[in-house]
Short mmCIF file of C-alpha atoms and ligand atoms in Angstrom, two decimals:
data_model
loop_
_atom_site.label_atom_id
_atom_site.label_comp_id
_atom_site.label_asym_id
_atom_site.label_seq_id
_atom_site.Cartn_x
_atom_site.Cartn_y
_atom_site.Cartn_z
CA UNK F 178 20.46 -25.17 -19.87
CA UNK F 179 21.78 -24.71 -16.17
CA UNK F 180 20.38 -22.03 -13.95
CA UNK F 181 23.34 -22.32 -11.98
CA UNK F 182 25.51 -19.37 -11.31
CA UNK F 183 28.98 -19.99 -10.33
CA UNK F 184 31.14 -17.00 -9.15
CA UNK F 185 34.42 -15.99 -6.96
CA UNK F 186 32.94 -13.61 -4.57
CA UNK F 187 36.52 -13.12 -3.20
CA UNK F 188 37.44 -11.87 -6.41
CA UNK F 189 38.09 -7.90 -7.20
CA UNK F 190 34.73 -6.21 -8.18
CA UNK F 191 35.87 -5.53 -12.54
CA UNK F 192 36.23 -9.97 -12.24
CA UNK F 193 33.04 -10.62 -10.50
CA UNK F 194 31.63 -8.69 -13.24
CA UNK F 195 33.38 -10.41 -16.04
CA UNK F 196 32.83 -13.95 -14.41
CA UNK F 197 29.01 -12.70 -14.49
CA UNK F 198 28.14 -11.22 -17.52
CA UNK F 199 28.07 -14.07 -20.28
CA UNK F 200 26.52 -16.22 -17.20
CA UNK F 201 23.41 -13.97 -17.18
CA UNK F 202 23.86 -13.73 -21.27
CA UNK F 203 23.31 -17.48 -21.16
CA UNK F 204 20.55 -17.08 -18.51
CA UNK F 205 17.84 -15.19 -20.27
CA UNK F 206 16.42 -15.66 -22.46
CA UNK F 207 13.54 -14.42 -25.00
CA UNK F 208 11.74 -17.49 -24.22
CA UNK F 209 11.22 -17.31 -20.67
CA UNK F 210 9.22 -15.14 -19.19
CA UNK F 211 9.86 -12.06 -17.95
CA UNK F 212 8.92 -12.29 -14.54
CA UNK F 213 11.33 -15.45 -14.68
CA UNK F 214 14.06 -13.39 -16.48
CA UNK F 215 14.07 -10.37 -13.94
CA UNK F 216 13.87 -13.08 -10.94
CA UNK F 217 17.17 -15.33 -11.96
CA UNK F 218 19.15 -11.57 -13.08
CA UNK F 219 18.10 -10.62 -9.41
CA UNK F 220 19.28 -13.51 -7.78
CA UNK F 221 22.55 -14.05 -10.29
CA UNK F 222 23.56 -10.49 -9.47
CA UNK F 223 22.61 -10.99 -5.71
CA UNK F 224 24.41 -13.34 -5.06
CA UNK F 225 27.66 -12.78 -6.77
CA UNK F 226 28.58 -9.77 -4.58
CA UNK F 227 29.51 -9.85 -0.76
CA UNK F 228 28.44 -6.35 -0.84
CA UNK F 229 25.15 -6.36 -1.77
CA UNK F 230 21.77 -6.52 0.54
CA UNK F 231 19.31 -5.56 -1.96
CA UNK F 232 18.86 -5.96 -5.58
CA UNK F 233 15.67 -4.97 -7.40
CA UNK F 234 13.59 -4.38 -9.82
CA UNK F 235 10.82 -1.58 -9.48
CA UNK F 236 8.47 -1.77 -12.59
CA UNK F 237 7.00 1.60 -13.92
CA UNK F 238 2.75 1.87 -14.40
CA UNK F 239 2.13 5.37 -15.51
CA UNK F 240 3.85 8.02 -13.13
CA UNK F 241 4.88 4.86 -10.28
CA UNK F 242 6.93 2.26 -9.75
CA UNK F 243 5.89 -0.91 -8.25
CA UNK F 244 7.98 -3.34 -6.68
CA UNK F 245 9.39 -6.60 -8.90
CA UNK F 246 11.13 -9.58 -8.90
CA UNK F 247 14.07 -9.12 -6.05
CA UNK F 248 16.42 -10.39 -3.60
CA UNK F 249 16.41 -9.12 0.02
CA UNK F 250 14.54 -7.73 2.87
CA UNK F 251 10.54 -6.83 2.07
CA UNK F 252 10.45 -3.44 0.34
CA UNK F 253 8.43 -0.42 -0.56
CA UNK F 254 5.91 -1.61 -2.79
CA UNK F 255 5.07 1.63 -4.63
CA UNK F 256 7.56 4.47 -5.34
CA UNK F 257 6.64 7.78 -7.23
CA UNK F 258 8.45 8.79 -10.13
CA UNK F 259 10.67 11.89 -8.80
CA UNK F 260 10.49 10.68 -5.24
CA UNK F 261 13.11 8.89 -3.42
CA UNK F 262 16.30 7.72 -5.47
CA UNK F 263 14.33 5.23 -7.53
CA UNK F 264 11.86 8.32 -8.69
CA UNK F 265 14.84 10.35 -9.35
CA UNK F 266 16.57 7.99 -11.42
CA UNK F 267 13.59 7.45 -13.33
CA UNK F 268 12.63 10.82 -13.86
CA UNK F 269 16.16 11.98 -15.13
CA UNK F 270 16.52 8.15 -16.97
CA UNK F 271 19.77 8.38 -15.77
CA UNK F 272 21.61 6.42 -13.33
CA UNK F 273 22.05 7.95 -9.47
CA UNK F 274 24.86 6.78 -7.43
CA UNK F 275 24.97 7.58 -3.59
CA UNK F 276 27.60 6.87 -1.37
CA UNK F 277 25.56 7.70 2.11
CA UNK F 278 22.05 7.84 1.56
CA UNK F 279 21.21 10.03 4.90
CA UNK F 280 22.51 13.15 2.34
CA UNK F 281 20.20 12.51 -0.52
CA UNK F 282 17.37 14.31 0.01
CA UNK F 283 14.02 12.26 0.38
CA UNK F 284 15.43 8.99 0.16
CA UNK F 285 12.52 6.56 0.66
CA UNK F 286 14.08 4.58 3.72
CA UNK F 287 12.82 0.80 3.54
CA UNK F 288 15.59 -1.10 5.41
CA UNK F 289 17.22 2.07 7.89
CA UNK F 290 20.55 -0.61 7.87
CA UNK F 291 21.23 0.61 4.08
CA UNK F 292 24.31 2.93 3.65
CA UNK F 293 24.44 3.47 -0.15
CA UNK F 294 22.99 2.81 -3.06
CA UNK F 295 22.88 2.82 -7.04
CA UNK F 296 19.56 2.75 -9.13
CA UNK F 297 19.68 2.40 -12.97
CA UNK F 298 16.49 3.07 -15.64
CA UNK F 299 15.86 0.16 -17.32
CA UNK F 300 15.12 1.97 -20.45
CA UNK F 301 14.52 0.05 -24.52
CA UNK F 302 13.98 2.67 -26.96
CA UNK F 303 11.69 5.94 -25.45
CA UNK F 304 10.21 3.65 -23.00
CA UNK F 305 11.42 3.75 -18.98
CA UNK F 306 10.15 0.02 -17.97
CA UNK F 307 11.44 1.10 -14.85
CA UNK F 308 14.72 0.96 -12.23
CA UNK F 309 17.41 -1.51 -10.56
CA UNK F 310 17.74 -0.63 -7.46
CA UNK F 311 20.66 -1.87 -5.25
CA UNK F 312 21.69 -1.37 -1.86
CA UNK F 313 24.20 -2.24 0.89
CA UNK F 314 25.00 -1.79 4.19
CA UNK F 315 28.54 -0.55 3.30
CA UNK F 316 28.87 3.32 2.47
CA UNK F 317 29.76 3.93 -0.87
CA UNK F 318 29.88 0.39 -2.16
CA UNK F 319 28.85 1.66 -5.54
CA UNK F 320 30.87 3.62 -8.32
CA UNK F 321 31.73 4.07 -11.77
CA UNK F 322 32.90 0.49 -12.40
CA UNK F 323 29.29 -1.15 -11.25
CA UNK F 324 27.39 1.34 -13.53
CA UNK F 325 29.38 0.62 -16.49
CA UNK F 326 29.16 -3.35 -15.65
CA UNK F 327 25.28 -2.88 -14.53
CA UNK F 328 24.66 -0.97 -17.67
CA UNK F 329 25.81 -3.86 -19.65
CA UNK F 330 24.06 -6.07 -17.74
CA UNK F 331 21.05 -4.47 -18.55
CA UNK F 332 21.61 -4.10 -21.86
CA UNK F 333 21.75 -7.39 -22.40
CA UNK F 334 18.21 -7.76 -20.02
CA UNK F 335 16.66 -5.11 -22.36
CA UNK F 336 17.39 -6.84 -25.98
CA UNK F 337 16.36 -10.48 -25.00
CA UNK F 338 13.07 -9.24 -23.42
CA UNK F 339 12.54 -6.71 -26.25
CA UNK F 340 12.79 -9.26 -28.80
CA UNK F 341 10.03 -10.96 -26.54
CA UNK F 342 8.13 -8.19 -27.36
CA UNK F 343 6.59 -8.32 -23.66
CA UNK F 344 5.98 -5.22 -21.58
CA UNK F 345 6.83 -4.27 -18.14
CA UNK F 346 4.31 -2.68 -17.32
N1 SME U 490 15.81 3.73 -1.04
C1 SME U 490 14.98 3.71 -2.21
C2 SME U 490 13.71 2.96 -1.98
C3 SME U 490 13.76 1.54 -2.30
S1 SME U 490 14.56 0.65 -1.13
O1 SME U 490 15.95 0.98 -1.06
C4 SME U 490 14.33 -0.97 -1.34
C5 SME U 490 14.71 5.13 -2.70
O2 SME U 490 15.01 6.09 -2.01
O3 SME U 490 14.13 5.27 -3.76
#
């Protein structure tokens, strides 16, 4: 199949999301890998949005998280679980959303341009395989209507590469 991803970025944030998400349905697949599956969802979701200047995946080892397959600026390449908003996110295993990240409390500042950001566990059954992480340089460019389309996207992420049976970590 085609790896190409074709979306209106001009279009209202709920249509971007339903122009993406049977795109990256058709894009992975059990059959890749899953270094090659995390790097095209990256990308796809990357590059769909005006808004976005990071998009990531940190992978969880034990208690850290280690920088994956993204889209941006260089990064943090370790992160501990309960620090910064990736840590928190994966220590709760739920989804943190914040509009100005200079009033979160230990965010881990690797780009000082970022103005808000959303992380989401990447969780299939009890196990955290670890966070998306995405950023931009507008403030609160993230809200309800990206974590229920992000969710989805990752649901879809976590039953292809579950029924690879391969690990994260
Ligand atoms: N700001 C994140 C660290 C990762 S970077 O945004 C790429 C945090 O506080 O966890």
């Amino acid at each position: 199949m085609s790896e190409e991803i074709v979306v209106n970025k001009n279009l209202p944030t709920k249509e971007i999301y339903g122009e993406l998400l049977p795109q990256i349905a058709a894009l992975i697949e059990p059959s890749k890998h899953l270094i090659s599956n995390l790097a095209n969802f990256t990308a796809a979701v990357f590059n769909s949005f005006g808004k976005m200047s990071w998009v990531e995946f940190y992978l969880r080892k034990g208690d850290k998280l280690f920088l994956g397959p993204f889209q941006g600026n260089t990064a943090c390449t370790m992160i501990r679980i309960g620090e910064g908003i990736c840590g928190t996110a994966a220590e709760r295993l739920e989804t943190v959303i914040v509009p100005d990240v200079n009033t979160f409390p230990g965010h881990i500042y690797c780009d000082v341009n970022t103005k808000s950001e959303i992380v989401l566990p990447v969780i299939s059954g009890n196990e955290l395989y670890g966070v998306l992480d995405i950023d931009s340089y507008e403030y609160s460019a993230f809200d309800q209507e990206d974590y229920k389309y992000l969710a989805e996207l990752i649901n879809i992420l976590t039953k292809k590469i579950n029924s690879n049976k391969v690990s994260l970590a």
